XYZ file of C-alpha atoms in Angstrom:
697
model
C 0.000 0.000 0.000
C 2.880 2.322 0.697
C 4.279 1.626 -2.773
C 0.920 2.373 -4.377
C 0.744 5.671 -2.525
C 4.270 6.822 -3.273
C 4.285 6.094 -6.991
C 1.478 8.526 -7.931
C 3.112 11.247 -5.852
C 6.450 10.746 -7.582
C 4.708 10.665 -10.957
C 2.838 13.898 -10.198
C 6.005 15.572 -8.953
C 7.806 14.658 -12.194
C 4.961 16.124 -14.237
C 5.077 19.345 -12.222
C 8.861 19.626 -12.573
C 8.650 18.980 -16.315
C 5.859 21.571 -16.707
C 7.814 24.190 -14.775
C 10.966 23.427 -16.778
C 9.139 23.925 -20.095
C 7.294 27.051 -18.986
C 10.406 28.720 -17.580
C 12.652 27.934 -20.598
C 14.197 31.126 -21.889
C 15.836 32.382 -25.050
C 17.804 35.652 -24.889
C 16.120 36.334 -21.557
C 12.589 35.920 -22.957
C 10.187 33.043 -22.309
C 10.098 30.777 -25.357
C 6.303 30.929 -25.291
C 6.498 34.625 -26.229
C 7.729 33.811 -29.720
C 4.570 31.821 -30.440
C 2.433 34.750 -29.279
C 4.357 37.311 -31.350
C 4.152 35.212 -34.532
C 0.475 34.624 -33.826
C -0.150 38.375 -33.579
C 1.731 39.099 -36.800
C -0.298 36.541 -38.758
C -3.587 37.698 -37.225
C -2.959 41.356 -38.038
C -1.899 40.422 -41.573
C -5.186 38.546 -41.925
C -7.315 41.401 -40.584
C -5.723 44.323 -42.399
C -5.307 42.302 -45.584
C -9.029 41.590 -45.675
C -9.889 45.190 -44.788
C -7.573 46.605 -47.476
C -9.861 45.370 -50.268
C -13.191 45.264 -48.423
C -14.604 48.526 -49.773
C -13.452 47.622 -53.279
C -15.244 44.288 -52.904
C -18.432 46.117 -51.990
C -18.101 48.552 -54.886
C -16.963 46.382 -57.759
C -18.039 42.853 -56.881
C -21.358 43.445 -55.113
C -21.853 46.652 -57.171
C -22.966 48.778 -54.221
C -22.823 52.553 -54.441
C -20.314 54.588 -52.441
C -22.710 55.475 -49.612
C -23.846 51.890 -49.001
C -20.275 50.587 -49.197
C -19.192 53.256 -46.707
C -22.046 52.489 -44.311
C -21.490 48.726 -44.259
C -17.734 49.172 -43.880
C -18.082 51.442 -40.855
C -20.743 49.227 -39.323
C -18.217 46.395 -39.533
C -15.427 48.498 -37.977
C -17.755 49.671 -35.193
C -18.683 46.058 -34.419
C -14.979 45.141 -34.277
C -14.494 47.784 -31.566
C -17.559 46.790 -29.563
C -16.933 43.040 -29.344
C -13.775 43.412 -27.149
C -16.155 44.020 -24.241
C -17.610 40.562 -24.868
C -14.129 39.069 -25.168
C -13.022 40.620 -21.881
C -16.096 39.303 -20.066
C -15.611 35.775 -21.443
C -11.899 35.738 -20.577
C -12.275 37.186 -17.067
C -15.311 35.343 -15.836
C -15.618 32.107 -17.800
C -12.894 30.606 -20.016
C -9.700 32.456 -19.215
C -7.529 34.205 -21.785
C -5.983 31.092 -23.347
C -9.239 29.295 -24.139
C -10.895 32.557 -25.195
C -8.152 33.172 -27.751
C -8.431 29.601 -29.056
C -12.214 29.486 -29.423
C -12.640 32.979 -30.849
C -9.716 32.450 -33.240
C -11.604 29.451 -34.617
C -14.637 31.698 -35.139
C -12.304 34.259 -36.714
C -10.817 31.714 -39.156
C -14.270 30.450 -40.154
C -15.291 34.046 -40.895
C -12.246 34.646 -43.105
C -12.855 31.431 -45.029
C -16.514 32.396 -45.452
C -15.494 35.755 -46.916
C -13.175 34.031 -49.384
C -15.907 31.590 -50.431
C -18.392 34.455 -50.908
C -16.246 35.822 -53.768
C -16.305 32.627 -55.841
C -19.023 33.150 -58.434
C -17.892 31.192 -61.504
C -18.893 27.936 -59.808
C -22.004 29.013 -57.936
C -23.654 31.209 -60.566
C -25.050 30.464 -64.002
C -24.037 33.875 -65.327
C -20.700 33.651 -67.180
C -20.110 37.317 -68.064
C -17.829 37.928 -65.069
C -20.446 39.278 -62.636
C -22.383 37.324 -60.003
C -25.860 36.225 -60.969
C -27.226 35.501 -57.487
C -26.239 38.598 -55.525
C -28.390 37.571 -52.540
C -26.230 34.500 -51.974
C -22.977 36.470 -52.057
C -24.295 39.281 -49.869
C -25.638 36.877 -47.228
C -22.406 34.881 -47.183
C -20.186 37.959 -46.966
C -22.267 39.519 -44.170
C -22.055 36.267 -42.201
C -18.296 36.245 -42.711
C -17.927 39.842 -41.529
C -19.948 39.202 -38.366
C -17.794 36.185 -37.518
C -14.606 38.157 -38.214
C -15.785 41.020 -36.000
C -16.567 38.609 -33.155
C -13.200 36.921 -33.557
C -10.863 39.872 -33.969
C -12.672 41.993 -31.389
C -12.964 39.161 -28.886
C -9.267 38.299 -28.848
C -8.047 41.923 -28.763
C -8.227 42.302 -24.976
C -6.589 38.916 -24.448
C -3.514 38.370 -26.647
C -1.163 41.077 -25.354
C -2.206 40.546 -21.722
C -1.727 36.799 -22.149
C 1.774 37.539 -23.437
C 2.465 39.588 -20.334
C 1.438 36.622 -18.166
C 4.409 34.646 -19.485
C 7.048 36.848 -17.826
C 8.484 36.264 -14.374
C 9.595 38.685 -11.693
C 13.187 38.969 -12.952
C 12.100 39.739 -16.534
C 10.674 43.228 -16.052
C 13.000 44.735 -18.673
C 12.027 42.093 -21.224
C 8.387 42.684 -20.328
C 8.612 46.355 -21.311
C 10.380 45.447 -24.559
C 7.728 42.838 -25.330
C 5.002 45.423 -25.822
C 7.202 47.438 -28.166
C 7.832 44.292 -30.209
C 4.133 43.473 -30.023
C 3.210 46.872 -31.447
C 5.890 46.454 -34.112
C 4.360 43.142 -35.201
C 0.949 44.784 -35.498
C 2.237 47.426 -37.893
C 4.498 45.002 -39.756
C 1.505 42.761 -40.424
C -0.543 45.771 -41.496
C 2.227 47.028 -43.796
C 2.836 43.738 -45.579
C -0.846 42.903 -45.992
C -1.596 46.363 -47.374
C 1.190 45.861 -49.904
C 0.300 42.317 -50.890
C -3.507 42.025 -50.952
C -4.109 44.825 -53.512
C -1.587 43.096 -55.773
C -3.414 39.796 -55.305
C -6.717 41.472 -56.122
C -5.247 42.927 -59.323
C -4.477 39.426 -60.631
C -6.912 37.899 -63.106
C -8.496 34.589 -62.213
C -11.660 32.630 -62.898
C -12.939 29.449 -64.491
C -15.170 30.878 -67.200
C -14.053 34.518 -67.216
C -10.856 36.247 -66.148
C -11.742 38.899 -63.585
C -10.054 40.654 -60.661
C -9.119 37.927 -58.208
C -11.068 38.629 -55.025
C -10.938 34.927 -54.010
C -7.149 35.186 -53.860
C -7.222 38.567 -52.090
C -9.496 37.167 -49.355
C -8.088 33.634 -49.454
C -4.540 34.556 -48.450
C -5.683 36.438 -45.285
C -7.888 33.430 -44.458
C -4.862 31.139 -44.781
C -2.798 33.436 -42.538
C -5.513 33.293 -39.868
C -5.395 29.493 -39.936
C -1.597 29.674 -39.614
C -2.012 32.090 -36.704
C -4.279 29.623 -34.897
C -1.952 26.684 -35.539
C 1.097 28.616 -34.273
C -0.704 29.674 -31.106
C -1.882 26.134 -30.335
C 1.624 24.788 -30.986
C 2.941 26.650 -27.947
C 0.193 25.376 -25.632
C 2.509 23.282 -23.475
C 4.803 26.269 -22.790
C 2.207 28.827 -21.711
C 1.544 30.046 -18.186
C -2.252 29.976 -17.924
C -4.153 31.770 -15.176
C -7.676 30.797 -14.235
C -10.473 33.406 -14.373
C -11.316 34.895 -10.976
C -14.474 36.834 -11.658
C -15.341 39.676 -13.975
C -14.408 43.100 -12.590
C -16.456 44.793 -15.324
C -19.606 43.120 -14.047
C -18.815 44.209 -10.496
C -18.291 47.775 -11.676
C -21.606 47.805 -13.539
C -23.509 46.429 -10.537
C -21.918 48.952 -8.180
C -22.752 51.880 -10.477
C -26.295 50.592 -10.935
C -26.798 50.300 -7.195
C -25.451 53.830 -6.604
C -27.847 55.292 -9.178
C -30.805 53.348 -7.816
C -29.982 54.242 -4.222
C -29.548 57.909 -5.103
C -32.929 57.916 -6.816
C -34.551 56.383 -3.722
C -33.052 59.061 -1.462
C -33.619 62.049 -3.712
C -35.633 63.863 -1.040
C -34.010 66.936 0.534
C -34.231 65.392 4.023
C -31.389 63.005 3.176
C -27.893 64.439 3.587
C -25.922 65.022 0.416
C -22.923 62.911 -0.422
C -19.601 64.230 -1.721
C -19.890 62.083 -4.846
C -22.904 60.294 -6.274
C -20.975 56.982 -6.186
C -20.870 57.305 -2.378
C -24.512 56.158 -2.369
C -23.169 52.655 -3.019
C -21.170 52.416 0.223
C -24.102 50.748 1.972
C -23.464 47.583 -0.007
C -20.058 47.804 -1.690
C -16.517 48.156 -0.410
C -15.055 51.675 -0.233
C -11.994 50.561 -2.183
C -14.134 49.445 -5.136
C -16.107 52.704 -4.997
C -12.893 54.754 -4.995
C -11.569 52.785 -7.955
C -14.785 53.373 -9.882
C -14.537 57.116 -9.185
C -11.080 57.118 -10.734
C -12.318 55.256 -13.803
C -15.354 57.507 -14.271
C -13.118 60.554 -14.076
C -11.063 59.249 -17.000
C -14.121 58.072 -18.932
C -15.509 61.596 -18.714
C -12.479 62.775 -20.671
C -13.283 60.222 -23.365
C -16.554 61.944 -24.313
C -15.089 64.251 -27.025
C -12.660 61.653 -28.391
C -14.930 59.838 -30.910
C -14.667 62.860 -33.221
C -11.025 62.057 -33.885
C -11.915 58.511 -34.965
C -14.780 59.848 -37.046
C -12.310 61.741 -39.191
C -9.554 59.159 -39.113
C -11.673 56.156 -40.102
C -14.065 57.939 -42.421
C -11.519 59.529 -44.712
C -8.397 57.477 -44.440
C -10.015 54.065 -44.398
C -12.845 54.628 -46.863
C -12.712 57.798 -48.910
C -9.163 57.188 -50.029
C -10.498 54.028 -51.638
C -13.338 55.922 -53.256
C -11.217 58.864 -54.434
C -9.922 56.554 -57.169
C -12.478 58.143 -59.479
C -11.070 61.616 -58.865
C -7.345 61.003 -58.466
C -4.655 58.714 -59.812
C -4.622 56.741 -56.602
C -2.949 53.408 -55.991
C -3.913 51.255 -53.031
C -0.207 50.921 -52.335
C -0.383 54.499 -51.067
C -1.979 53.075 -47.921
C 1.375 51.625 -46.936
C 2.557 55.141 -46.114
C 0.577 55.067 -42.850
C 2.146 51.953 -41.245
C 5.593 52.960 -42.522
C 5.236 56.365 -40.893
C 3.957 54.774 -37.681
C 7.006 52.499 -37.475
C 9.196 55.547 -38.068
C 7.460 58.162 -35.938
C 6.837 56.120 -32.779
C 10.542 55.700 -31.895
C 11.327 59.243 -33.065
C 8.610 60.673 -30.835
C 9.531 58.558 -27.814
C 13.304 58.858 -28.088
C 13.811 62.303 -29.591
C 10.842 64.686 -29.798
C 9.253 64.199 -26.376
C 12.570 64.143 -24.439
C 13.713 67.257 -26.307
C 10.491 69.078 -25.401
C 10.953 68.030 -21.780
C 14.528 69.312 -21.729
C 13.270 72.673 -22.979
C 11.217 72.932 -19.794
C 7.850 72.597 -21.541
C 5.183 70.631 -19.685
C 3.960 68.484 -22.555
C 1.603 66.281 -20.557
C -0.271 63.326 -22.076
C -3.550 65.252 -22.406
C -1.724 68.092 -24.151
C -0.201 65.587 -26.549
C -3.639 64.220 -27.340
C -4.952 67.734 -28.001
C -2.076 68.463 -30.368
C -2.724 65.115 -32.059
C -6.305 66.145 -32.823
C -5.079 69.437 -34.276
C -2.689 67.540 -36.545
C -5.603 65.438 -37.782
C -7.589 68.609 -38.513
C -4.615 69.992 -40.474
C -4.560 66.766 -42.495
C -8.137 67.384 -43.585
C -7.369 70.948 -44.557
C -4.562 69.548 -46.703
C -7.007 67.064 -48.215
C -9.377 69.930 -49.044
C -6.624 71.765 -50.930
C -5.829 68.658 -52.963
C -9.531 68.089 -53.646
C -9.856 71.615 -55.037
C -7.133 70.776 -57.558
C -8.909 67.508 -58.385
C -12.189 69.328 -59.008
C -10.513 71.434 -61.684
C -10.297 68.328 -63.869
C -14.065 67.790 -63.676
C -16.432 69.173 -66.319
C -18.676 72.147 -65.626
C -22.012 70.497 -65.050
C -25.234 72.563 -65.225
C -26.947 73.694 -62.066
C -30.148 72.177 -60.699
C -32.261 74.650 -62.729
C -30.494 73.938 -66.018
C -30.005 71.102 -68.449
C -27.084 70.497 -70.737
C -27.615 69.715 -74.418
C -24.795 68.367 -76.554
C -25.371 68.486 -80.307
C -23.022 66.501 -82.591
C -22.946 67.203 -86.315
C -22.091 63.913 -88.058
C -22.558 65.337 -91.572
C -19.832 66.701 -93.803
C -21.249 70.197 -93.972
C -22.037 72.984 -91.561
C -25.458 72.891 -89.932
C -27.500 75.700 -88.448
C -29.515 74.492 -85.466
C -32.281 76.620 -83.996
C -33.396 76.033 -80.424
C -36.783 77.624 -79.715
C -37.441 80.419 -79.223
C -34.394 82.417 -80.246
C -31.173 80.488 -79.723
C -29.139 79.645 -82.818
C -26.188 77.280 -83.075
C -23.801 77.113 -86.024
C -22.082 73.728 -85.900
C -19.197 72.862 -88.198
C -18.922 69.500 -89.869
C -18.313 66.898 -87.174
C -18.226 69.540 -84.511
C -19.675 69.588 -81.028
C -21.502 72.480 -79.401
C -22.502 72.775 -75.715
C -25.370 74.945 -74.557
C -27.358 75.488 -71.362
C -31.119 75.816 -71.619
C -34.208 75.489 -69.458
C -35.457 72.266 -70.977
C -34.201 68.705 -71.124
C -33.370 66.797 -74.310
C -31.379 63.599 -73.803
C -30.686 61.241 -76.668
C -27.385 59.869 -75.400
C -26.514 60.474 -71.767
C -22.984 61.575 -71.004
C -20.920 60.135 -68.198
C -21.392 62.192 -65.028
C -18.430 61.186 -62.858
C -14.845 60.082 -63.146
C -14.459 56.445 -64.261
C -13.600 53.964 -61.543
C -10.061 52.884 -60.688
C -8.429 55.488 -62.901
C -9.746 53.965 -66.131
C -10.949 55.909 -69.163
C -14.488 55.914 -70.566
C -14.668 56.003 -74.374
C -17.479 55.854 -76.918
C -17.750 56.148 -80.703
C -20.269 58.003 -82.895
C -20.693 56.333 -86.295
C -20.886 58.850 -89.154
C -20.228 56.110 -91.731
C -23.079 55.157 -94.039
C -23.191 51.532 -92.871
C -22.607 49.408 -89.816
C -19.103 49.422 -88.340
C -17.392 46.721 -86.339
C -14.883 48.007 -83.778
C -12.405 45.902 -81.805
C -13.927 44.630 -78.515
C -17.169 46.524 -79.211
C -20.503 45.556 -80.700
C -21.434 46.637 -84.187
C -22.469 50.308 -84.374
C -25.307 51.318 -86.671
C -25.091 54.446 -88.872
C -25.773 57.737 -87.049
C -25.627 55.936 -83.706
C -23.331 56.045 -80.700
C -21.854 53.139 -78.773
C -22.133 52.765 -75.032
C -19.198 53.823 -72.879
C -16.379 51.294 -72.620
C -13.730 51.416 -69.882
C -10.094 51.072 -70.923
C -7.005 51.273 -68.735
C -4.179 53.749 -69.207
C -1.545 53.305 -71.891
C -1.672 52.866 -75.656
C -4.782 51.216 -77.060
C -5.447 50.111 -80.661
C -8.908 49.975 -82.276
C -9.621 48.301 -85.626
C -12.622 49.521 -87.678
C -14.085 47.067 -90.186
C -16.824 47.076 -92.797
C -16.644 44.138 -95.128
C -13.196 44.129 -96.713
C -12.465 47.692 -95.638
C -10.566 48.290 -92.420
C -8.215 50.718 -90.699
C -6.508 50.966 -87.324
C -6.832 53.820 -84.834
C -4.386 54.213 -81.907
C -4.645 56.430 -78.881
C -2.562 56.770 -75.714
C -4.710 57.255 -72.610
C -3.939 58.668 -69.194
C -6.071 58.205 -66.061
C -9.704 59.029 -65.338
C -10.692 60.728 -68.614
C -13.742 60.442 -70.858
C -13.728 60.747 -74.673
C -16.186 60.678 -77.554
C -14.669 59.723 -80.928
C -16.490 60.913 -84.041
C -16.112 58.623 -87.054
C -16.630 60.541 -90.350
C -17.705 59.066 -93.659
C -14.103 59.434 -94.863
C -12.756 57.135 -92.167
C -11.441 54.453 -94.571
C -10.178 56.772 -97.258
C -8.016 58.622 -94.721
C -6.887 55.441 -92.987
C -8.631 56.462 -89.703
C -6.714 59.762 -89.593
C -9.926 61.767 -89.915
C -11.399 60.492 -86.623
C -12.193 63.461 -84.381
C -11.656 63.305 -80.634
C -13.915 65.146 -78.195
C -12.719 65.309 -74.578
C -15.780 64.961 -72.366
C -13.792 64.833 -69.131
C -10.166 65.793 -68.580
C -7.681 63.168 -67.390
C -6.332 63.266 -63.857
C -3.527 65.772 -63.524
C -3.040 65.823 -59.740
C -0.126 63.652 -58.670
C -0.889 61.240 -55.855
C 2.353 62.287 -54.119
C 0.432 65.373 -52.991
C -1.297 63.071 -50.520
C 1.943 62.414 -48.647
C 1.539 65.561 -46.482
C -1.958 64.374 -45.545
C -0.626 60.991 -44.462
C 2.225 62.550 -42.523
C -0.119 64.870 -40.641
C -2.759 62.239 -39.905
C -0.134 59.685 -38.791
C 1.566 62.238 -36.545
C -1.826 62.959 -35.026
C -2.474 59.225 -34.607
C 0.831 58.633 -32.791
C 0.315 61.597 -30.459
C -3.353 60.849 -29.864
C -3.734 57.070 -29.884
C -0.457 55.862 -28.375
C -0.475 58.616 -25.735
C -4.121 57.890 -24.972
C -3.323 54.261 -24.248
C -0.448 55.211 -21.960
C -2.606 57.770 -20.158
C -5.369 55.231 -19.633
C -3.002 52.723 -18.091
C -1.309 55.229 -15.775
C -4.584 56.659 -14.469
C -6.487 53.394 -14.031
C -6.557 51.252 -10.889
C -4.515 48.112 -11.263
C -7.548 45.806 -11.386
C -9.565 47.995 -13.783
C -7.317 48.240 -16.818
C -9.876 46.224 -18.778
C -12.653 48.667 -17.883
C -10.788 51.652 -19.290
C -9.660 49.708 -22.346
C -13.271 48.837 -23.084
C -14.117 52.539 -22.759
C -11.230 53.509 -25.033
C -12.356 51.072 -27.736
C -15.893 52.378 -27.438
C -14.664 55.834 -28.516
C -13.543 54.277 -31.802
C -16.830 52.425 -32.178
C -18.833 55.613 -31.523
C -16.694 57.423 -34.106
C -17.670 54.891 -36.762
C -21.318 55.109 -35.723
C -21.129 58.872 -36.263
C -19.865 58.148 -39.781
C -22.957 56.016 -40.398
C -25.192 58.864 -39.257
C -23.377 61.321 -41.515
C -23.756 58.942 -44.459
C -27.506 58.745 -43.858
C -27.959 62.499 -43.506
C -26.162 63.136 -46.767
C -23.035 64.983 -47.763
C -22.155 68.436 -48.956
C -22.192 68.892 -52.728
C -18.467 69.720 -52.760
C -16.025 67.191 -51.373
C -13.513 69.839 -50.300
C -16.219 71.612 -48.292
C -16.925 68.376 -46.445
C -13.236 68.064 -45.570
C -13.201 71.611 -44.210
C -16.391 70.978 -42.225
C -14.955 67.936 -40.476
C -11.671 69.731 -39.818
C -13.570 72.601 -38.219
C -15.583 70.207 -36.074
C -12.414 68.510 -34.830
C -10.809 71.855 -33.986
C -13.893 72.777 -31.953
C -13.795 69.412 -30.171
C -10.070 69.798 -29.425
C -10.770 73.158 -27.786
C -13.436 71.559 -25.587
C -11.080 68.703 -24.746
C -8.258 71.098 -23.857
C -10.567 72.889 -21.390
C -11.540 69.572 -19.810
C -7.869 68.574 -19.635
C -6.969 71.872 -17.957
C -9.199 71.025 -14.986
C -8.066 67.397 -14.807
C -5.744 66.496 -11.935
C -3.302 63.651 -12.532
C -3.368 61.028 -9.807
C -1.500 57.951 -8.694
C -4.149 55.248 -8.299
C -1.764 53.080 -6.282
C -1.375 55.785 -3.611
C -5.131 56.283 -3.368
C -5.701 52.542 -3.028
C -2.968 52.278 -0.390
C -4.519 55.118 1.603
C -7.950 53.494 1.583
C -6.493 50.152 2.604
C -4.741 51.887 5.464
C -7.998 53.475 6.590
C -9.657 50.063 6.440
C -6.815 48.454 8.385
C -5.528 46.472 5.443
C -1.996 47.854 5.445
C -0.423 45.065 7.604
C -1.787 42.459 5.241
C -0.334 44.291 2.281
C 3.044 44.573 3.998
C 2.949 40.888 4.852
C 2.188 40.079 1.210
C 4.993 42.305 0.001
C 7.440 40.679 2.430
C 6.381 37.254 1.279
C 6.930 38.199 -2.348
C 10.417 39.537 -1.603
C 11.322 36.356 0.264
C 10.168 34.242 -2.633
C 12.174 36.328 -5.083
C 15.430 36.570 -3.078
C 15.654 33.162 -1.428
C 14.127 30.982 -4.137
C 13.887 28.069 -1.704
C 10.368 26.905 -2.408
C 9.645 23.775 -4.376
C 8.746 24.026 -8.063
C 5.036 23.462 -7.594
C 4.660 26.265 -5.010
C 6.755 28.634 -7.148
C 4.513 28.037 -10.163
C 1.407 28.738 -8.070
C 2.815 31.924 -6.518
C 3.973 33.130 -9.909
C 0.454 32.757 -11.279
C -0.911 34.718 -8.313
C 1.530 37.566 -8.866
C 0.882 37.689 -12.568
C -2.855 37.774 -12.006
C -2.603 41.499 -11.364
C -1.046 41.981 -14.789
C -3.583 39.655 -16.404
C -6.192 42.343 -15.845
C -4.388 44.622 -18.277
C -6.069 44.821 -21.617
C -3.590 46.144 -24.126
C -5.698 46.825 -27.211
C -4.031 47.767 -30.492
């Protein structure tokens, strides 16, 4: 019996020793498990940003939605991504723990990415073989399901991955712990940069079974594959992770305490009850004073968050959506998006190591809230810059008639001058194969002109047949005499067109730029002059504004992002109680979600007729908000939550216990004489405090 009792104990002890040995294995001072987490984050961010890089284009050119609907659905998706972290934090803290939450929600995430990739495959599922989906309902339903799953997955794991990485470090690895978050942020932007470079190139490829079209299955398929790789890498390190069990959801406790304070205050609203210093003090009948004090600190910071959604309204609305949609007004490549992550990787170390220390040495008090205010002003300046560029873009657009006028275009396809009378007293003298524009107070449309810049920088062309018989033109249907073809989109560069009628033929060549519209008039002498007599009418000028003019906009908006977003995260952590980091992170993410909801409201209310005026309007709104925020920041007093908590514990007689705990921790660190099983347990207890942190990027 003694043998039977000893053997299981020895076996268990060996398992514990082996577990501790694996979990504490180090490489260059870092836990080996960290490398699995970092690679996992890189792949996940590549998957997310790669999918998002072509999402609006998928809405516009695959599902054929208009700009407003594409914008609305996109921002609804982004808002959902920034609301679901609250759900992820609750699941991780109160139910599954961070490790299982990451695993399960990553599976949901991967299924969503695969669903999005499948939703773009139309050659197999549809009977229509002309390159466009036949059953749009199927593709829309599938893509919306995929986006919901992606939002649940990416949002749910956001509050868990970085904090789970922090759980892997021990007491003697504080320096490596600080470096870990810098590397973590670097992986986020590296994944964003590479995916933004690669996925537009994948989309530009031609693929298909029956027709060769832009390859959305490949553009969405590669991010889906990276998400599967991310999940596999994370699971591969399972045996090396330090996993802490959930110990209750602090967010739920906070909500119940606030609810009780409000309800109790409402019950005692009569003047006969003495007033309390703070409305949260009405909860002291049921809840601990330490919790109430911590909630006061959090609410004080959350109050500062109220004006912040306006920054995200501008940032997400213009730089995540409108830059995609400006392709019809500017020679814009999706590769231009890579400027933002490149600048982030460059500006973050420059700001932290050079700019901010230099300002401090000059004796200027550049506090975090002041940095955030300046960041908002930089974002406003970026929109002013965008307005100036848009004014130049508008110069390439035709002069359309006002709402009280109609435009009539008369084309003379005969070989002699015609005199056209428009009742009652307007006369037009049109030369042979000439074009005359006029504005009048009636509408006469025989052939409607194109009204906006062609998509993706292409050129819209059409032909007017002045030949006496039908003409066959390369890649176009046959054109009847005295008729005009529909607009055809051609990309930039030299294009050749062959005109045929029976045995007669000639070739016409034209070099095209970006975003123009042309009408080509074919005279009756087209074959005798070997196509040299074809007359070109420029309906819309080509793009002449270089996309490099957007670089100042990106520099300004990225500078604002670094000063606003990164500083905001640091401020939130420093001002939050140690066990309520998740609460403030949920509030911070909600500011981004509210910003995207504001975009949806703006899209529904309509836009200004001039794009540059809309840019100026939003810039003005952000300046006004930054002024309000600066006033709020002026009256804010920076605090040390740890000191406040220590003072309350002292008042409650908890100080000896805290000292005893601190002494115990020091003994464990210095002496190191406990057995491996006890050390693993104590380490988990100490790291539990850090597990509450919710680093959201």
